Structures are given as structure tokens and as C-alpha cells.
């Protein structure tokens, strides 16, 4: 059966329309797909760019790290150089150092520093806090105290030191009965302060067990702590001893050390001692020069310690008891008798002053 024309007419454009719409739809779908593909591609591109950026950043970071490493290496090298320089400098300074600490009216205490170990000894710490403060200032640890003799103005701080620093070991001469001594020493004693060795000279006379401590470090002059046995251009009172003992202590022990040995004495009596020395050896230019030097030092508020064995041999009338001028002064050929006479005259001269 043939469909009515109207229907034919109406159905044909309709099917055309349908097919048109279908085509359009198809086209649209295709476009959408294309767009989607495009979007995907764009996304991919973006991702690629992002990756590239990330890579660039990574590279930059790597470069930065490399630079930092280089800087670190440079710093390390600089530090190494500084250390080397410091070490070279340290080689130039003393490995054993003695710090002078004036105490009471005219006494001297000392801080002996061993640079390598940063350990220290104190000598006659009558005002212990002053010495501990000095040690702190130098960044060193006080491990021992050396007592030259029992008199209060030398040993009188030992008990207090023990309270302030209980670990400090206190040494004193055999039979001298100095305050708070942990261990008595004699000429067989060897004490070790880091790389510094400390030995003892028995120098009795001023007190029965007076000792002189001698500190030594390789390639350095010895440092002797003479207490009240030897002063600059002087010597201590004989109190419990004899002229023979003092002659042995001064001439045969302390001044038998090498001439460049440094002597750290117990009191600042130098100007008075040299004034007296001019009465024993009035023609000595060396004594006159030494007196002028000592006066200048004192006027400038400077110490006259340390002295040296060489200087004492040249100007100390007690040490010089073996010399012709002093023997003539004492009108004797016996050095011990000369020493006794010089000591007696010094005491009388002191009373007149
Ligand atoms: Zn004394």
C-alpha cells in the first residue's frame, strides 16, 4: 500500500530532518570529542611544562647545594689555616707561664701554668681567692699548691684554699709543719704538672723545712720559687738556721742553677736590699745600675720579679759571699763567715732605717 501523499510529503522531510539532526548530533559529538582530546593534550602539555619546571628547580637546588658545599669547604680550609697559625703562634709563647700575684702588703704569690694541659700550681697562696680568680681568668685548673715555708704570710691561706678547692693537693717541706699540707716533699720528690716537671731544693735556715720549688719545661729556663730564702739582692733572716745552711742554700743550690734561670721570690724588698748592697760593694757599677733599674720599676708600679741567677750572682751581696770584694768587706777569707757578717750588718742597717 502506498502511503497518502500528505503523509509521504510529511514523512519525507521529517526523515530528512531526523537524519539532519542525527548528523548534526554526530558532528557535535565529534566536536565534543575533539575538544576533549584537545583539553587532554593541553593538560598533557601543562604537565610536561610543570615537570620541566620541577626539573629546572631541582637543578637550581643542586647548584645551590654545590655552592654551599664549596663555601663550607672554603670555611674549613680557612679554619684549618687559622688553627695552623694559632699553633705556630703557640710555639712562640712559653709552654710554662708564671703569673705574678701580689698579695698582702709586699708578698708575692704565683700561678704556674702548664699551657699544654691547662693545669696550674699556686705558690704560697696566702690569699687563695685571688689565685683562684687569676686561674679562672686564664682558663686553667689549679691542681696543686706549693708551700715554700710555714710562716703565716706564705702558708696561712692553705686551709682556706682547701675549703675553696678541696681537690687541690697541698705540698710543703719535710718537717716544716706548714698549714694544711697533704704531702711533705724533699729533694727526691718529682711532681708533674702536665708537661712541666717540678722538683725541690731543700733550703733550710729561714725555717727548718724551707724548700725552693723548681719548675722546668723543655727548652725553657727553669723557674725557681725561693720563698724567704733568696730575695732580689737579698736573703731571709736565719731564724732557726746557720750561716752555713744559708750559704749552701744560696750559693750551692739556688745559684748553682743555670744563669738564665728565673727566680720568683717571696717579697718585694728589692730597692732596700740594693741600697744596702751599695754599702757592701760601694764601687760596684752593677749594683748602682741595678738600684736605678729597681727604683724606676717601683716608681712605675711594676714588679722587680723575676730576677735571674745571673743577676743575683752579679749584685746580691749574700750570694757574693765567695767573692773577693765581699770577703774583704767582712775582713775574712771564709765565705760562711762573710755571709754571717753581711747578714748581721743588714739586720743592723735595717733597724737604723
Ligand atoms: Zn718567712
Short mmCIF file of C-alpha atoms and ligand atoms in Angstrom, two decimals:
data_model
loop_
_atom_site.label_atom_id
_atom_site.label_comp_id
_atom_site.label_asym_id
_atom_site.label_seq_id
_atom_site.Cartn_x
_atom_site.Cartn_y
_atom_site.Cartn_z
CA UNK A 1 0.00 0.00 0.00
CA UNK A 2 1.20 3.42 -0.96
CA UNK A 3 1.03 5.96 1.83
CA UNK A 4 -1.02 9.05 1.28
CA UNK A 5 0.84 11.84 -0.43
CA UNK A 6 0.36 14.10 2.52
CA UNK A 7 1.93 11.50 4.69
CA UNK A 8 4.61 10.83 2.12
CA UNK A 9 5.28 14.52 1.91
CA UNK A 10 5.16 14.96 5.62
CA UNK A 11 7.20 11.86 6.33
CA UNK A 12 9.95 12.58 3.87
CA UNK A 13 11.01 16.00 5.23
CA UNK A 14 10.66 14.57 8.69
CA UNK A 15 13.05 11.78 7.97
CA UNK A 16 15.31 14.31 6.33
CA UNK A 17 15.14 16.38 9.46
CA UNK A 18 15.80 13.37 11.60
CA UNK A 19 18.75 12.40 9.51
CA UNK A 20 19.92 16.03 9.59
CA UNK A 21 19.61 16.19 13.34
CA UNK A 22 21.30 12.87 13.63
CA UNK A 23 24.12 14.14 11.51
CA UNK A 24 24.35 17.34 13.47
CA UNK A 25 24.36 15.33 16.67
CA UNK A 26 27.07 13.17 15.29
CA UNK A 27 29.04 16.22 14.27
CA UNK A 28 28.51 17.72 17.67
CA UNK A 29 29.64 14.55 19.33
CA UNK A 30 32.73 14.54 17.15
CA UNK A 31 33.43 18.17 18.06
CA UNK A 32 32.99 17.37 21.70
CA UNK A 33 35.40 14.50 21.36
CA UNK A 34 37.83 16.73 19.55
CA UNK A 35 37.53 19.33 22.27
CA UNK A 36 38.03 16.69 24.91
CA UNK A 37 41.10 15.45 23.09
CA UNK A 38 42.35 18.98 22.81
CA UNK A 39 41.83 19.52 26.51
CA UNK A 40 43.65 16.31 27.27
CA UNK A 41 46.52 17.39 25.08
CA UNK A 42 46.60 20.77 26.76
CA UNK A 43 46.66 19.08 30.15
CA UNK A 44 49.47 16.84 29.00
CA UNK A 45 51.40 19.84 27.78
CA UNK A 46 50.82 21.62 31.08
CA UNK A 47 52.03 18.55 32.94
CA UNK A 48 55.08 18.41 30.74
CA UNK A 49 55.79 22.07 31.43
CA UNK A 50 55.32 21.51 35.14
CA UNK A 51 57.73 18.61 35.00
CA UNK A 52 60.23 20.73 33.14
CA UNK A 53 59.88 23.47 35.75
CA UNK A 54 60.34 20.94 38.52
CA UNK A 55 63.46 19.64 36.83
CA UNK A 56 64.79 23.17 36.47
CA UNK A 57 64.11 23.82 40.16
CA UNK A 58 65.84 20.59 41.06
CA UNK A 59 68.84 21.61 39.01
CA UNK A 60 68.88 25.02 40.67
CA UNK A 61 68.73 23.37 44.09
CA UNK A 62 71.56 21.05 43.13
CA UNK A 63 73.64 24.04 42.06
CA UNK A 64 72.85 25.84 45.31
CA UNK A 65 73.88 22.77 47.29
CA UNK A 66 77.10 22.55 45.32
CA UNK A 67 77.81 26.22 46.06
CA UNK A 68 77.06 25.68 49.74
CA UNK A 69 79.41 22.71 49.81
CA UNK A 70 82.12 24.77 48.15
CA UNK A 71 81.64 27.55 50.71
CA UNK A 72 81.76 25.00 53.53
CA UNK A 73 85.00 23.59 52.17
CA UNK A 74 86.45 27.11 51.91
CA UNK A 75 85.46 27.81 55.52
CA UNK A 76 87.00 24.54 56.63
CA UNK A 77 90.22 25.43 54.87
CA UNK A 78 90.21 28.88 56.48
CA UNK A 79 89.67 27.33 59.92
CA UNK A 80 92.48 24.87 59.30
CA UNK A 81 94.76 27.73 58.35
CA UNK A 82 93.75 29.69 61.46
CA UNK A 83 94.46 26.66 63.62
CA UNK A 84 97.83 26.18 61.98
CA UNK A 85 98.65 29.86 62.58
CA UNK A 86 97.49 29.58 66.19
CA UNK A 87 99.64 26.51 66.68
CA UNK A 88 102.61 28.29 65.12
CA UNK A 89 101.94 31.23 67.47
CA UNK A 90 101.66 28.96 70.49
CA UNK A 91 105.06 27.57 69.60
CA UNK A 92 106.45 31.06 70.04
CA UNK A 93 105.00 31.61 73.51
CA UNK A 94 106.09 29.92 76.69
CA UNK A 95 104.84 26.41 77.35
CA UNK A 96 105.13 27.15 81.06
CA UNK A 97 103.94 30.55 82.21
CA UNK A 98 104.29 32.17 85.64
CA UNK A 99 101.70 34.77 86.64
CA UNK A 100 102.75 37.13 89.44
CA UNK A 101 100.03 37.77 92.01
CA UNK A 102 100.87 40.45 94.62
CA UNK A 103 99.27 39.69 98.00
CA UNK A 104 99.15 41.25 101.49
CA UNK A 105 101.50 44.26 101.86
CA UNK A 106 104.59 43.16 99.93
CA UNK A 107 104.26 39.36 99.44
CA UNK A 108 104.21 37.57 96.11
CA UNK A 109 102.11 34.53 95.27
CA UNK A 110 102.45 32.86 91.88
CA UNK A 111 100.30 30.91 89.45
CA UNK A 112 102.35 28.41 87.42
CA UNK A 113 100.54 27.46 84.20
CA UNK A 114 101.34 24.42 82.06
CA UNK A 115 99.98 25.56 78.68
CA UNK A 116 99.65 22.11 77.12
CA UNK A 117 97.41 20.65 79.84
CA UNK A 118 95.90 23.94 81.09
CA UNK A 119 96.77 22.73 84.60
CA UNK A 120 98.19 25.12 87.18
CA UNK A 121 100.01 25.20 90.51
CA UNK A 122 99.79 28.03 93.03
CA UNK A 123 102.81 29.06 95.09
CA UNK A 124 102.30 30.38 98.66
CA UNK A 125 98.59 31.17 98.13
CA UNK A 126 98.12 33.25 101.31
CA UNK A 127 95.08 34.92 99.71
CA UNK A 128 93.71 31.86 97.85
CA UNK A 129 90.68 33.55 96.28
CA UNK A 130 92.97 35.95 94.39
CA UNK A 131 94.84 32.99 92.87
CA UNK A 132 91.68 31.08 92.01
CA UNK A 133 90.32 34.23 90.31
CA UNK A 134 93.56 34.54 88.35
CA UNK A 135 93.31 30.87 87.32
CA UNK A 136 89.73 31.40 86.14
CA UNK A 137 90.84 34.44 84.14
CA UNK A 138 93.44 32.28 82.38
CA UNK A 139 91.04 29.36 81.94
CA UNK A 140 93.24 26.92 83.86
CA UNK A 141 92.57 24.40 86.63
CA UNK A 142 94.55 24.64 89.86
CA UNK A 143 95.57 21.13 90.89
CA UNK A 144 98.38 21.77 93.38
CA UNK A 145 99.70 24.28 95.91
CA UNK A 146 103.42 24.63 96.64
CA UNK A 147 104.30 25.98 100.09
CA UNK A 148 107.83 27.34 100.45
CA UNK A 149 107.66 27.53 104.26
CA UNK A 150 105.41 27.58 107.30
CA UNK A 151 105.26 31.34 108.03
CA UNK A 152 101.67 32.63 108.01
CA UNK A 153 102.25 35.14 105.19
CA UNK A 154 103.12 32.19 102.90
CA UNK A 155 101.23 29.15 104.27
CA UNK A 156 98.39 30.96 106.07
CA UNK A 157 95.95 30.57 103.16
CA UNK A 158 96.33 26.79 102.77
CA UNK A 159 93.37 25.90 104.99
CA UNK A 160 91.10 28.35 103.19
CA UNK A 161 92.32 27.06 99.81
CA UNK A 162 91.36 23.53 100.91
CA UNK A 163 87.82 24.78 101.62
CA UNK A 164 87.53 26.71 98.35
CA UNK A 165 89.06 23.98 96.17
CA UNK A 166 89.10 20.63 98.04
CA UNK A 167 90.71 18.73 95.15
CA UNK A 168 93.90 20.85 95.23
CA UNK A 169 96.82 18.86 96.66
CA UNK A 170 99.00 20.93 99.02
CA UNK A 171 102.76 20.31 99.27
CA UNK A 172 105.23 21.65 101.85
CA UNK A 173 108.79 20.98 103.02
CA UNK A 174 109.62 17.98 105.18
CA UNK A 175 109.41 18.83 108.89
CA UNK A 176 108.28 22.43 108.33
CA UNK A 177 104.76 21.83 109.71
CA UNK A 178 103.14 24.25 107.30
CA UNK A 179 99.35 24.65 107.47
CA UNK A 180 97.09 22.06 105.77
CA UNK A 181 99.90 20.28 103.92
CA UNK A 182 98.76 16.99 102.30
CA UNK A 183 102.21 15.73 101.42
CA UNK A 184 105.70 16.66 102.58
CA UNK A 185 108.37 16.95 99.89
CA UNK A 186 112.15 16.63 99.71
CA UNK A 187 114.90 16.51 97.08
CA UNK A 188 113.72 13.05 95.91
CA UNK A 189 110.28 14.43 95.02
CA UNK A 190 109.19 14.73 91.38
CA UNK A 191 105.87 16.47 90.77
CA UNK A 192 104.20 16.52 87.37
CA UNK A 193 102.07 19.41 86.16
CA UNK A 194 101.11 18.39 82.62
CA UNK A 195 104.35 18.73 80.64
CA UNK A 196 106.01 20.72 83.43
CA UNK A 197 108.20 18.94 85.99
CA UNK A 198 108.58 20.35 89.48
CA UNK A 199 111.48 19.40 91.72
CA UNK A 200 112.55 20.51 95.18
CA UNK A 201 115.68 22.07 96.64
CA UNK A 202 115.90 21.67 100.42
CA UNK A 203 116.86 25.17 101.56
CA UNK A 204 116.52 25.17 105.38
CA UNK A 205 117.68 28.12 107.53
CA UNK A 206 114.88 30.69 107.46
CA UNK A 207 112.66 27.84 108.72
CA UNK A 208 113.74 24.23 109.48
CA UNK A 209 111.96 22.79 106.41
CA UNK A 210 112.08 25.68 103.97
CA UNK A 211 112.06 24.46 100.36
CA UNK A 212 112.62 26.05 96.95
CA UNK A 213 110.47 24.63 94.15
CA UNK A 214 112.00 24.43 90.67
CA UNK A 215 109.61 24.17 87.69
CA UNK A 216 111.01 23.06 84.35
CA UNK A 217 109.61 22.78 80.84
CA UNK A 218 111.65 21.61 77.84
CA UNK A 219 113.66 24.35 76.08
CA UNK A 220 112.72 26.98 78.66
CA UNK A 221 114.74 28.48 81.52
CA UNK A 222 113.87 26.92 84.87
CA UNK A 223 111.63 28.89 87.23
CA UNK A 224 112.57 28.66 90.92
CA UNK A 225 110.31 29.80 93.77
CA UNK A 226 112.65 30.84 96.53
CA UNK A 227 110.22 31.93 99.28
CA UNK A 228 112.10 33.76 102.05
CA UNK A 229 115.49 32.18 101.31
CA UNK A 230 116.58 34.39 98.39
CA UNK A 231 115.19 37.85 97.64
CA UNK A 232 116.24 40.11 94.77
CA UNK A 233 119.66 41.30 96.06
CA UNK A 234 118.87 39.87 99.49
CA UNK A 235 118.21 36.84 101.67
CA UNK A 236 115.87 35.90 104.51
CA UNK A 237 116.55 36.02 108.23
CA UNK A 238 118.37 32.99 109.58
CA UNK A 239 115.74 32.45 112.33
CA UNK A 240 116.29 28.77 113.17
CA UNK A 241 119.30 28.19 110.92
CA UNK A 242 123.00 28.83 110.48
CA UNK A 243 125.11 30.85 108.03
CA UNK A 244 126.44 27.55 106.68
CA UNK A 245 122.91 26.42 105.83
CA UNK A 246 122.15 29.72 104.11
CA UNK A 247 125.42 29.61 102.17
CA UNK A 248 124.52 26.10 100.96
CA UNK A 249 121.01 27.19 100.01
CA UNK A 250 122.02 30.38 98.18
CA UNK A 251 125.36 29.51 96.61
CA UNK A 252 125.46 25.72 96.27
CA UNK A 253 121.80 25.12 95.41
CA UNK A 254 119.75 28.06 94.07
CA UNK A 255 122.59 29.90 92.32
CA UNK A 256 124.04 26.62 91.04
CA UNK A 257 121.09 26.59 88.60
CA UNK A 258 121.90 27.89 85.07
CA UNK A 259 122.42 31.69 84.88
CA UNK A 260 119.23 32.22 82.86
CA UNK A 261 117.05 30.50 85.49
CA UNK A 262 114.29 32.79 86.67
CA UNK A 263 113.91 33.36 90.39
CA UNK A 264 110.50 34.22 91.81
CA UNK A 265 110.95 35.47 95.36
CA UNK A 266 108.64 35.81 98.37
CA UNK A 267 108.69 39.59 98.96
CA UNK A 268 109.20 42.89 97.14
CA UNK A 269 112.23 44.14 99.14
CA UNK A 270 114.43 44.95 96.14
CA UNK A 271 115.12 48.69 96.45
CA UNK A 272 116.04 48.45 100.16
CA UNK A 273 118.20 45.38 99.51
CA UNK A 274 120.13 47.15 96.75
CA UNK A 275 120.57 50.26 98.90
CA UNK A 276 122.19 48.00 101.49
CA UNK A 277 124.22 46.26 98.76
CA UNK A 278 125.81 49.61 97.91
CA UNK A 279 127.25 49.69 101.47
CA UNK A 280 128.86 46.25 100.99
CA UNK A 281 130.19 46.90 97.46
CA UNK A 282 130.27 50.71 97.08
CA UNK A 283 132.43 50.54 93.95
CA UNK A 284 130.15 48.14 92.06
CA UNK A 285 128.68 49.79 88.97
CA UNK A 286 126.45 46.74 88.52
CA UNK A 287 124.86 47.29 91.94
CA UNK A 288 124.35 51.00 91.17
CA UNK A 289 122.75 50.23 87.81
CA UNK A 290 120.53 47.57 89.34
CA UNK A 291 119.40 50.02 92.04
CA UNK A 292 118.49 52.64 89.40
CA UNK A 293 116.57 49.96 87.47
CA UNK A 294 114.69 48.77 90.59
CA UNK A 295 113.75 52.34 91.58
CA UNK A 296 112.40 53.01 88.08
CA UNK A 297 110.38 49.79 88.16
CA UNK A 298 108.83 50.62 91.53
CA UNK A 299 108.08 54.22 90.52
CA UNK A 300 106.25 52.79 87.50
CA UNK A 301 104.36 50.44 89.89
CA UNK A 302 105.98 47.43 88.28
CA UNK A 303 107.41 44.32 89.96
CA UNK A 304 111.13 43.60 90.22
CA UNK A 305 110.46 39.85 89.87
CA UNK A 306 111.53 37.61 88.41
CA UNK A 307 115.25 38.05 88.83
CA UNK A 308 117.77 35.61 87.36
CA UNK A 309 120.61 33.55 88.79
CA UNK A 310 122.97 35.62 86.61
CA UNK A 311 121.70 38.93 88.01
CA UNK A 312 121.95 37.68 91.60
CA UNK A 313 125.49 36.42 91.09
CA UNK A 314 126.38 39.94 89.91
CA UNK A 315 124.60 42.07 92.54
CA UNK A 316 123.37 40.09 95.59
CA UNK A 317 125.88 40.63 98.47
CA UNK A 318 124.74 37.39 100.18
CA UNK A 319 125.18 35.26 97.06
CA UNK A 320 128.50 37.06 96.51
CA UNK A 321 129.93 35.93 99.91
CA UNK A 322 132.52 33.92 97.93
CA UNK A 323 133.75 36.99 96.01
CA UNK A 324 136.90 38.92 96.91
CA UNK A 325 135.15 42.27 97.43
CA UNK A 326 132.66 40.81 99.93
CA UNK A 327 135.34 38.75 101.71
CA UNK A 328 137.39 41.96 102.06
CA UNK A 329 134.32 43.86 103.32
CA UNK A 330 133.84 41.17 106.02
CA UNK A 331 137.56 41.00 106.67
CA UNK A 332 137.68 37.23 106.25
CA UNK A 333 138.67 34.51 103.79
CA UNK A 334 135.72 32.30 104.79
CA UNK A 335 132.58 32.74 102.68
CA UNK A 336 130.37 31.43 105.52
CA UNK A 337 131.83 33.96 107.95
CA UNK A 338 131.42 36.68 105.31
CA UNK A 339 127.77 35.70 104.82
CA UNK A 340 127.17 35.79 108.60
CA UNK A 341 128.73 39.27 108.79
CA UNK A 342 126.73 40.62 105.81
CA UNK A 343 123.51 39.23 107.33
CA UNK A 344 124.24 40.78 110.75
CA UNK A 345 125.10 44.13 109.15
CA UNK A 346 121.93 44.05 107.04
CA UNK A 347 119.82 43.49 110.17
CA UNK A 348 121.56 46.37 111.97
CA UNK A 349 121.26 48.59 108.85
CA UNK A 350 117.53 47.75 108.64
CA UNK A 351 116.97 48.84 112.23
CA UNK A 352 118.65 52.20 111.51
CA UNK A 353 116.32 52.81 108.53
ZN1 LIG B 1 109.14 33.82 106.15
#
